[in-house]
């Protein structure tokens, strides 16, 4: 009985063209713009082949400009991470306050998201696929925006804590932490604004796939 069920599933799967069905949303996002088809090997086995037929994404920058931009983004990111760690680990009252901690958690999410984008951004080739563009530039913009909002909230919540507890705390150290969060926010927001204004040129890949190939979208 079990073998008959497996055979039925196998036949049903084989009746579906490549790129259709039994693929997760993550699969389609990763291979968006690719065309896949079956290739018969000499030993009789069938192998799935893929050819990128979508548009290439290329920054409208010189090679030198691309390198300088990556250096700038890396410097601002590392600076923001180090400064955030310094401010959030000071032994001050605001770092033990729940509403400040929420904004710090949001900043961590933004920095991690931004870090993933930068991890893909730095080794990115001159011509990027749809997925490569999304995982580098897209993640960098989203993460930096989350970070900007969270750092702004951290500044406001820290100052609120100062106003509510100014008689029982060291105001100078609290304000120093708030200033640190503000600088972090400016750093990541700078990354967001620069990357958002970078023009990406879309050009056809020029690759051709067999007529029976299925475009993944």
Coordinates of C-alpha atoms in Angstrom, one line a residue:
X1 CA 0.0 0.0 0.0
X2 CA 2.8 2.4 0.9
X3 CA 4.7 1.8 -2.3
X4 CA 1.5 2.4 -4.4
X5 CA 1.0 5.8 -2.6
X6 CA 4.6 6.8 -3.2
X7 CA 4.2 5.8 -6.9
X8 CA 1.0 7.8 -7.2
X9 CA 2.7 10.9 -5.7
X10 CA 5.7 10.5 -7.9
X11 CA 3.5 10.3 -11.1
X12 CA 1.6 13.4 -9.9
X13 CA 4.8 15.3 -9.3
X14 CA 6.3 14.3 -12.6
X15 CA 3.2 15.5 -14.5
X16 CA 3.7 19.1 -13.2
X17 CA 6.1 21.2 -15.4
X18 CA 9.3 22.5 -13.7
X19 CA 8.7 25.7 -11.7
X20 CA 5.1 24.8 -11.1
X21 CA 3.7 23.5 -7.8
X22 CA 5.5 21.8 -4.9
X23 CA 7.7 24.8 -4.5
X24 CA 7.7 27.1 -1.5
X25 CA 7.3 30.9 -1.7
X26 CA 11.0 31.1 -0.7
X27 CA 11.9 28.9 -3.7
X28 CA 10.1 31.3 -6.0
X29 CA 11.7 34.3 -4.4
X30 CA 15.2 32.9 -4.7
X31 CA 14.8 31.7 -8.3
X32 CA 12.6 34.6 -9.6
X33 CA 13.6 35.5 -13.1
X34 CA 15.1 32.1 -13.8
X35 CA 13.7 29.7 -16.4
X36 CA 14.0 26.0 -15.6
X37 CA 13.6 22.9 -17.8
X38 CA 14.2 19.2 -17.8
X39 CA 17.4 17.9 -19.5
X40 CA 17.6 14.2 -20.5
X41 CA 21.0 12.8 -19.6
X42 CA 22.7 10.0 -21.4
X43 CA 22.1 7.5 -18.6
X44 CA 18.3 8.2 -18.9
X45 CA 18.0 10.3 -15.9
X46 CA 16.3 13.7 -15.9
X47 CA 18.1 16.8 -14.5
X48 CA 16.5 20.1 -13.8
X49 CA 18.5 22.9 -15.5
X50 CA 18.1 26.7 -15.0
X51 CA 19.0 29.7 -17.1
X52 CA 18.6 33.2 -15.9
X53 CA 16.3 35.0 -18.3
X54 CA 15.2 37.9 -16.1
X55 CA 16.6 41.4 -16.0
X56 CA 20.1 42.3 -14.6
X57 CA 20.2 45.0 -11.9
X58 CA 23.3 47.2 -12.1
X59 CA 24.2 50.3 -10.1
X60 CA 24.6 53.4 -12.2
X61 CA 28.1 53.9 -10.7
X62 CA 31.7 53.4 -11.7
X63 CA 33.7 50.5 -10.3
X64 CA 35.5 53.0 -8.0
X65 CA 32.2 54.4 -6.9
X66 CA 30.8 51.0 -6.0
X67 CA 33.9 50.2 -3.9
X68 CA 33.8 53.5 -2.1
X69 CA 30.1 53.0 -1.4
X70 CA 30.7 49.6 0.1
X71 CA 33.5 51.0 2.3
X72 CA 31.2 53.8 3.4
X73 CA 28.3 51.5 4.3
X74 CA 30.6 49.1 6.1
X75 CA 32.1 51.9 8.2
X76 CA 28.8 53.4 9.1
X77 CA 27.3 50.0 10.0
X78 CA 30.3 49.0 12.2
X79 CA 30.3 52.4 13.9
X80 CA 26.6 52.2 14.7
X81 CA 26.9 48.6 16.1
X82 CA 29.9 49.5 18.3
X83 CA 28.3 52.7 19.6
X84 CA 25.0 51.0 20.2
X85 CA 26.7 48.2 22.2
X86 CA 28.6 50.9 24.2
X87 CA 25.4 52.9 25.1
X88 CA 23.1 49.9 25.8
X89 CA 25.6 48.3 28.2
X90 CA 26.2 51.3 30.4
X91 CA 25.0 50.9 34.0
X92 CA 22.3 53.5 33.9
X93 CA 18.7 53.5 34.9
X94 CA 17.3 53.8 31.4
X95 CA 19.0 50.6 30.3
X96 CA 16.9 48.8 32.9
X97 CA 13.7 50.5 31.9
X98 CA 11.2 48.3 30.0
X99 CA 10.0 50.9 27.5
X100 CA 13.6 51.8 26.6
X101 CA 14.4 48.1 26.3
X102 CA 11.7 47.7 23.7
X103 CA 13.3 50.3 21.5
X104 CA 16.7 48.7 22.0
X105 CA 15.2 45.4 20.8
X106 CA 13.9 47.1 17.7
X107 CA 17.3 48.5 17.1
X108 CA 18.9 45.0 17.3
X109 CA 16.4 43.7 14.8
X110 CA 17.2 46.6 12.4
X111 CA 20.9 46.1 12.8
X112 CA 20.7 42.3 12.2
X113 CA 18.5 42.9 9.2
X114 CA 20.9 45.5 7.9
X115 CA 23.8 43.3 8.6
X116 CA 22.3 40.5 6.5
X117 CA 21.8 42.9 3.6
X118 CA 25.3 44.2 3.9
X119 CA 26.7 40.6 4.0
X120 CA 25.0 40.1 0.6
X121 CA 25.8 43.6 -0.6
X122 CA 29.6 43.5 -0.2
X123 CA 30.3 40.5 -2.5
X124 CA 27.6 41.4 -5.0
X125 CA 28.7 41.4 -8.6
X126 CA 28.2 44.3 -11.0
X127 CA 25.2 42.6 -12.6
X128 CA 22.7 41.2 -10.0
X129 CA 19.8 38.9 -10.4
X130 CA 16.4 39.8 -9.0
X131 CA 17.0 37.7 -5.9
X132 CA 20.5 39.2 -5.4
X133 CA 19.2 42.7 -5.7
X134 CA 16.4 42.0 -3.2
X135 CA 18.6 40.3 -0.7
X136 CA 21.3 43.0 -0.8
X137 CA 19.9 46.4 -1.6
X138 CA 16.4 45.6 -0.5
X139 CA 17.4 44.1 2.9
X140 CA 19.9 47.0 3.5
X141 CA 17.1 49.6 2.9
X142 CA 14.6 47.8 5.1
X143 CA 17.0 47.1 7.9
X144 CA 18.4 50.6 8.0
X145 CA 14.9 52.1 8.1
X146 CA 13.9 49.8 11.0
X147 CA 17.1 50.8 12.7
X148 CA 16.5 54.5 12.1
X149 CA 13.0 54.4 13.6
X150 CA 14.1 52.3 16.6
X151 CA 17.0 54.6 17.4
X152 CA 14.8 57.6 17.2
X153 CA 12.4 55.9 19.6
X154 CA 15.3 55.0 21.9
X155 CA 16.3 58.7 22.1
X156 CA 12.8 59.8 22.9
X157 CA 12.2 57.0 25.5
X158 CA 15.5 57.7 27.2
X159 CA 14.7 61.4 27.4
X160 CA 11.3 60.5 28.8
X161 CA 13.0 58.4 31.4
X162 CA 15.2 61.4 32.3
X163 CA 12.2 63.7 32.7
X164 CA 10.4 61.2 34.9
X165 CA 13.4 60.1 37.1
X166 CA 15.7 63.1 36.9
X167 CA 15.9 63.4 40.8
X168 CA 17.2 59.9 41.2
X169 CA 19.6 59.4 38.3
X170 CA 22.8 60.7 36.8
X171 CA 21.4 62.9 34.2
X172 CA 24.6 63.4 32.3
X173 CA 25.2 59.7 31.7
X174 CA 21.6 59.3 30.6
X175 CA 21.8 62.1 28.1
X176 CA 25.1 60.7 26.8
X177 CA 23.4 57.4 26.0
X178 CA 20.5 59.3 24.3
X179 CA 23.1 61.2 22.2
X180 CA 24.7 57.9 21.3
X181 CA 21.4 56.5 20.1
X182 CA 20.9 59.7 18.1
X183 CA 24.3 59.3 16.4
X184 CA 23.5 55.6 15.6
X185 CA 20.2 56.7 14.1
X186 CA 21.9 59.3 11.9
X187 CA 24.5 56.7 10.7
X188 CA 22.0 54.1 9.6
X189 CA 19.6 56.7 8.2
X190 CA 22.5 57.9 6.1
X191 CA 22.9 54.4 4.7
X192 CA 19.2 54.3 3.9
X193 CA 19.1 57.6 2.1
X194 CA 22.1 57.0 0.0
X195 CA 21.1 53.5 -1.0
X196 CA 17.5 54.7 -1.8
X197 CA 18.8 57.3 -4.1
X198 CA 21.2 54.9 -6.0
X199 CA 19.9 54.4 -9.5
X200 CA 19.7 50.7 -10.6
X201 CA 19.7 50.1 -14.3
X202 CA 17.7 47.1 -15.5
X203 CA 19.0 45.4 -18.6
X204 CA 17.8 42.1 -20.3
X205 CA 20.0 39.2 -19.5
X206 CA 20.2 38.1 -23.2
X207 CA 20.1 34.4 -22.1
X208 CA 17.8 32.1 -23.9
X209 CA 16.1 29.0 -22.6
X210 CA 14.3 26.2 -24.5
X211 CA 10.7 26.8 -25.5
X212 CA 9.5 24.2 -23.0
X213 CA 11.2 26.0 -20.1
X214 CA 9.0 27.5 -17.3
X215 CA 9.7 31.0 -16.0
X216 CA 9.8 31.2 -12.2
X217 CA 8.0 34.2 -10.8

